[in-house]
Structures are given as C-alpha cells and as structure tokens.
N, CA, C and O atoms as a GROMACS GRO file, in nm:
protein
  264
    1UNK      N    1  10.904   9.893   8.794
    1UNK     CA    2  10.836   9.777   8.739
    1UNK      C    3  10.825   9.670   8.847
    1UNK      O    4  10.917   9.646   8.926
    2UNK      N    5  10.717   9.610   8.846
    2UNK     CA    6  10.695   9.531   8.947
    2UNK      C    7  10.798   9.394   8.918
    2UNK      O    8  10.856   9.375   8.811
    3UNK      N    9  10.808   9.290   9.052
    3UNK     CA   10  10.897   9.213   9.058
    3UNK      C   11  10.834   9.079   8.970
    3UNK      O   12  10.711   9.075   8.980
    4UNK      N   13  10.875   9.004   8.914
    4UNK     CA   14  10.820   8.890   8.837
    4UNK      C   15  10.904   8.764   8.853
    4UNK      O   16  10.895   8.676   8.768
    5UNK      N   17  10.982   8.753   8.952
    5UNK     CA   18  11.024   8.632   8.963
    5UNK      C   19  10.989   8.487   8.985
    5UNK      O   20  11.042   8.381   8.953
    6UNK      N   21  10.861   8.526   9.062
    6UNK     CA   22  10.805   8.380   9.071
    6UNK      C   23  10.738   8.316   8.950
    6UNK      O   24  10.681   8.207   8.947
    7UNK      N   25  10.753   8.402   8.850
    7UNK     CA   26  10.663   8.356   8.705
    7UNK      C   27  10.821   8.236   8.670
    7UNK      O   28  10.791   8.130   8.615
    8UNK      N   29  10.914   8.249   8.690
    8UNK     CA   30  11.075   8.220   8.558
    8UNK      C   31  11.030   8.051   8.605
    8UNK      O   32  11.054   7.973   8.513
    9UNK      N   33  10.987   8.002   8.696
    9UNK     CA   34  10.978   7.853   8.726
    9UNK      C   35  10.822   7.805   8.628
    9UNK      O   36  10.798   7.684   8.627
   10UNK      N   37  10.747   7.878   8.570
   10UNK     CA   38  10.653   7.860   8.514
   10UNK      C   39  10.651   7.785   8.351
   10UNK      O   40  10.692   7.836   8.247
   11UNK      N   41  10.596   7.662   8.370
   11UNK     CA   42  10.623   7.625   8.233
   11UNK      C   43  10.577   7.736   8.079
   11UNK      O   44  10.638   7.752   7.974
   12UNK      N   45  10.464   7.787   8.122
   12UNK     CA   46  10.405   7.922   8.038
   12UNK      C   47  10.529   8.023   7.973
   12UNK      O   48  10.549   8.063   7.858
   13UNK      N   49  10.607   8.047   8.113
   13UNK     CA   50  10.725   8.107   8.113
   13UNK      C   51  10.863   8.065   8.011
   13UNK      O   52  10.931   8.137   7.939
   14UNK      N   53  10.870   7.945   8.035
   14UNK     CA   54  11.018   7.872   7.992
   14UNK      C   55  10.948   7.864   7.792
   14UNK      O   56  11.014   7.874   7.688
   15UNK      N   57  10.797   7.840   7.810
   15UNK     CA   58  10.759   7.845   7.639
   15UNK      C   59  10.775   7.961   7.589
   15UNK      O   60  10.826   7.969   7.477
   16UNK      N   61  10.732   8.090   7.666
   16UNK     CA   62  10.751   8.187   7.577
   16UNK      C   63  10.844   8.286   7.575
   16UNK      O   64  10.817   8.404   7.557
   17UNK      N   65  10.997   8.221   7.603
   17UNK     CA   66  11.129   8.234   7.571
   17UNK      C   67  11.206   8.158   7.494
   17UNK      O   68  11.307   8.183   7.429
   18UNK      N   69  11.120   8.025   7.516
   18UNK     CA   70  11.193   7.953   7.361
   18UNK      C   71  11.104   8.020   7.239
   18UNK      O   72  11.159   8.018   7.129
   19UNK      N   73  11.018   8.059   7.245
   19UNK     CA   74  10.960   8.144   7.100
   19UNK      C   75  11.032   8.268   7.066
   19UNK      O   76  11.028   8.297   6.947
   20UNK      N   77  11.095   8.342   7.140
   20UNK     CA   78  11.132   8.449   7.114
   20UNK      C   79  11.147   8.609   7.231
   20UNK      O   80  11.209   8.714   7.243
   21UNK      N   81  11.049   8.531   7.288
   21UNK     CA   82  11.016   8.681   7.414
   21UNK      C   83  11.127   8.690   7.481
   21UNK      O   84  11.208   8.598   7.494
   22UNK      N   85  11.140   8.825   7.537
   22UNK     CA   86  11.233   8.871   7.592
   22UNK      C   87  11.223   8.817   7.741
   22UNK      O   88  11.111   8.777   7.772
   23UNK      N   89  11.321   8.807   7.838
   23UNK     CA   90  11.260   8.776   8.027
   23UNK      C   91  11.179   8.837   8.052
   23UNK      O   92  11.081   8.790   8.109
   24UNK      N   93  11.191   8.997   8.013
   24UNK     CA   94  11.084   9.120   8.088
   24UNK      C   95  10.954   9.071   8.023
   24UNK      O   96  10.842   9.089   8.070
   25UNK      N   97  10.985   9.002   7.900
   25UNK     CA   98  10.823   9.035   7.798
   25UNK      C   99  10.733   8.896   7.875
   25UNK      O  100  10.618   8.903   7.918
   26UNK      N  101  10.823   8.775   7.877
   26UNK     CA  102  10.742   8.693   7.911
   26UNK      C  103  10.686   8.709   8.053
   26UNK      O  104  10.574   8.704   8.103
   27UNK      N  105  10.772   8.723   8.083
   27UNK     CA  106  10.710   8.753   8.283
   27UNK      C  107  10.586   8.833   8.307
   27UNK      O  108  10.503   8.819   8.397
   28UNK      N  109  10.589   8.920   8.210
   28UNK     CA  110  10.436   9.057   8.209
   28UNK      C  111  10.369   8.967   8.120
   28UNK      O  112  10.254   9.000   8.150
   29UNK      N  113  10.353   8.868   8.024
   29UNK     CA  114  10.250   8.784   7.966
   29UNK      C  115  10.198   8.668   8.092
   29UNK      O  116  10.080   8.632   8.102
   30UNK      N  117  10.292   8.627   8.171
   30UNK     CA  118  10.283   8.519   8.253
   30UNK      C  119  10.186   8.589   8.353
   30UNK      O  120  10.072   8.544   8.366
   31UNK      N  121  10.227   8.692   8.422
   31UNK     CA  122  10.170   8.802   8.529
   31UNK      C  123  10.040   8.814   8.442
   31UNK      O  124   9.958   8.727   8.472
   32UNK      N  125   9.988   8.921   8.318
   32UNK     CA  126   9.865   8.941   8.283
   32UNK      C  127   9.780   8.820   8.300
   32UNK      O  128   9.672   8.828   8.358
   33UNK      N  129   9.831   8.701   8.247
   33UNK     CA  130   9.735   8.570   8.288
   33UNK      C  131   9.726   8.534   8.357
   33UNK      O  132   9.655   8.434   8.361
   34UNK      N  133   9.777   8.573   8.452
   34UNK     CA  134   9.799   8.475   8.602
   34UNK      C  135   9.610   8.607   8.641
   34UNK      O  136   9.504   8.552   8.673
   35UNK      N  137   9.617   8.721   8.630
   35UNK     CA  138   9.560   8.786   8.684
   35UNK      C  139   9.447   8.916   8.630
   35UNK      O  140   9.407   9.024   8.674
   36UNK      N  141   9.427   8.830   8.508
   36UNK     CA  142   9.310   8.841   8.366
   36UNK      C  143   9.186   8.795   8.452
   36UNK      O  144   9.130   8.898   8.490
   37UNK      N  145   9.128   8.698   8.494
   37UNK     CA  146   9.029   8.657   8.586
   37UNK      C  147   8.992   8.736   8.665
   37UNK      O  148   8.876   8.769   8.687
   38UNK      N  149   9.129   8.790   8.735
   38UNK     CA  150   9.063   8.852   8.870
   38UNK      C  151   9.020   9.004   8.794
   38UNK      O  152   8.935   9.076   8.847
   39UNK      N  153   9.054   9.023   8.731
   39UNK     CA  154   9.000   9.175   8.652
   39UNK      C  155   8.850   9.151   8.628
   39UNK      O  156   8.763   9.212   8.690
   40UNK      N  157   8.820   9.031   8.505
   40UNK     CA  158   8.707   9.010   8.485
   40UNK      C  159   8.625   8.991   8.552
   40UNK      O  160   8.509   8.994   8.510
   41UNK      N  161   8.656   8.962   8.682
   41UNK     CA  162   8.546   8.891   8.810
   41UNK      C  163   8.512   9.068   8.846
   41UNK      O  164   8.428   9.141   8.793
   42UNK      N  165   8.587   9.093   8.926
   42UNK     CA  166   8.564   9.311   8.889
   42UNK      C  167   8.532   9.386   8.840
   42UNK      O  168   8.478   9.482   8.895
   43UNK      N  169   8.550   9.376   8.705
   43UNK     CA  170   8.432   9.390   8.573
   43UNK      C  171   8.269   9.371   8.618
   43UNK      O  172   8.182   9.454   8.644
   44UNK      N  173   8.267   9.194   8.616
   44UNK     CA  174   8.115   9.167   8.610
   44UNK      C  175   8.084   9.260   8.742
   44UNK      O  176   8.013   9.360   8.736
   45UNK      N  177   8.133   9.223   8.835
   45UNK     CA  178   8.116   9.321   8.984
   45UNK      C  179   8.029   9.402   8.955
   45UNK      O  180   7.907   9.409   8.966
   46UNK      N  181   8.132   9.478   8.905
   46UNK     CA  182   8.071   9.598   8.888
   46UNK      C  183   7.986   9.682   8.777
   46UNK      O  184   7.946   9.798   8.773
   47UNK      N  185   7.978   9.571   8.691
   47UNK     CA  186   7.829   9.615   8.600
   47UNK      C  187   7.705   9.541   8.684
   47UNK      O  188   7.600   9.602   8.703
   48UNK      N  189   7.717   9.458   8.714
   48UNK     CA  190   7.603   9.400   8.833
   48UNK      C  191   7.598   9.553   8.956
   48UNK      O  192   7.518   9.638   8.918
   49UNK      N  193   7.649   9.577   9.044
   49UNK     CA  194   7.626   9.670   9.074
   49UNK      C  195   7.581   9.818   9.042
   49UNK      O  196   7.500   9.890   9.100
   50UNK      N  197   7.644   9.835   8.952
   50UNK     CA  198   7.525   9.953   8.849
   50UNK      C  199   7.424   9.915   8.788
   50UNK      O  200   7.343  10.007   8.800
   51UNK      N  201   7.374   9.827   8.723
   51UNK     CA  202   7.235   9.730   8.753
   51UNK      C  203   7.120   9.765   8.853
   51UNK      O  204   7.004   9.805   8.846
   52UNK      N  205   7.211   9.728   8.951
   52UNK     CA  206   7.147   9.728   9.083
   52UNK      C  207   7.101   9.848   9.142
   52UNK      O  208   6.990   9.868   9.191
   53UNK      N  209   7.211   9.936   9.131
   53UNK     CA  210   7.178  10.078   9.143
   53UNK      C  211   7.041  10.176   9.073
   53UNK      O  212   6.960  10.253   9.125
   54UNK      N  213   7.065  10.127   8.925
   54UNK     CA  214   6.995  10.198   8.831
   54UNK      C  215   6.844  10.149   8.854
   54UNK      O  216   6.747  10.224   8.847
   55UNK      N  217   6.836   9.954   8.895
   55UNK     CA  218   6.722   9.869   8.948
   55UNK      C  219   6.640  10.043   9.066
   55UNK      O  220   6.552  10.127   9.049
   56UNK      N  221   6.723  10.016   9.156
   56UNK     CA  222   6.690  10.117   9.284
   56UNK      C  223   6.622  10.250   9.236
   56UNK      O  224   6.507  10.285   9.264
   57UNK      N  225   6.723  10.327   9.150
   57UNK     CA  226   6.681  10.428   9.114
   57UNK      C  227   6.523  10.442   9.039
   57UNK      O  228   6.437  10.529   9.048
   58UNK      N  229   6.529  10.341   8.980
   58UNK     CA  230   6.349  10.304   8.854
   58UNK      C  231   6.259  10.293   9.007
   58UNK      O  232   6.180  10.387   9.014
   59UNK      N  233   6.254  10.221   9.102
   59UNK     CA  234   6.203  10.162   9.207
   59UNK      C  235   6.174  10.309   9.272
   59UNK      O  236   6.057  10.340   9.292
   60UNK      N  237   6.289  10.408   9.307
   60UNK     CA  238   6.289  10.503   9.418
   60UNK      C  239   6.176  10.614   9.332
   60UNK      O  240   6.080  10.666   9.390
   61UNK      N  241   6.206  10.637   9.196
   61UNK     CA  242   6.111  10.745   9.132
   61UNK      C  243   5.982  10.677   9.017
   61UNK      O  244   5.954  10.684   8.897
   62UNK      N  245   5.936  10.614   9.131
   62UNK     CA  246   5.848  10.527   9.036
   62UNK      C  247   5.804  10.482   8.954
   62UNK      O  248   5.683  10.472   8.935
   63UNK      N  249   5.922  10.428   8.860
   63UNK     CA  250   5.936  10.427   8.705
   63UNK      C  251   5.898  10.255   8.694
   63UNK      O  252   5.836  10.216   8.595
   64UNK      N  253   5.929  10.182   8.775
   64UNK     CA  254   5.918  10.048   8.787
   64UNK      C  255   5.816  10.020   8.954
   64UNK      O  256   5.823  10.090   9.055
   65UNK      N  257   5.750   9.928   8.938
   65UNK     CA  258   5.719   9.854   9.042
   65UNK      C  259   5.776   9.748   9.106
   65UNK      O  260   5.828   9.667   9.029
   66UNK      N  261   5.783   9.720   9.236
   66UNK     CA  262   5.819   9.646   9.316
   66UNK      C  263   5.766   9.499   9.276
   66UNK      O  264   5.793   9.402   9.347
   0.00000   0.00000   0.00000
C-alpha cells in the first residue's frame, strides 16, 4: 500500500477521523482527492483524442470533407 503520510497534517484529514474513519481509510479519501482532477484531466485527454482520431479517419476515407 502506498505511503500516505503527508495527508495526517491535512485539515481534510484530522475531519475525517473525528467522524469515524479509520488512519488507513482517511489517508486513501485524502489521496483520492488530492488526485481525482488529475484523472479527470486524462479522461477528457483522452476522449478528445479519439475524437480526433475518428475526425482523421471520416477525413482519410472520405466520409467528411475538409
């Protein structure tokens, strides 16, 4: 399991151990949010790039015009 220590100084952190979460649980909630964005930015990526591709493909077999 990856290391999560730099999350325990996180106010996010210190809340969702006074609710109930476990150290391990909050640290992997703190971590998923810290790095939810960068997924989604990767996501759009890459439906824009198959877009783009599929754009090419209509273009290459002359299904679309330039």
């Amino acid at each position: 399991m990856p290391d999560y220590s730099y999350t325990t100084e996180s106010p996010d952190f210190q809340r969702l151990l006074s609710m109930g979460f476990s150290e391990t649980e909050a640290a992997q909630l703190v971590h998923m949010k810290d790095h939810v964005t960068e997924q989604t930015e990767y996501r759009e990526l890459l439906q824009e790039s198959r877009r783009l591709d599929f754009m090419r493909w209509l273009i290459e077999h002359d299904r679309i015009s330039r």
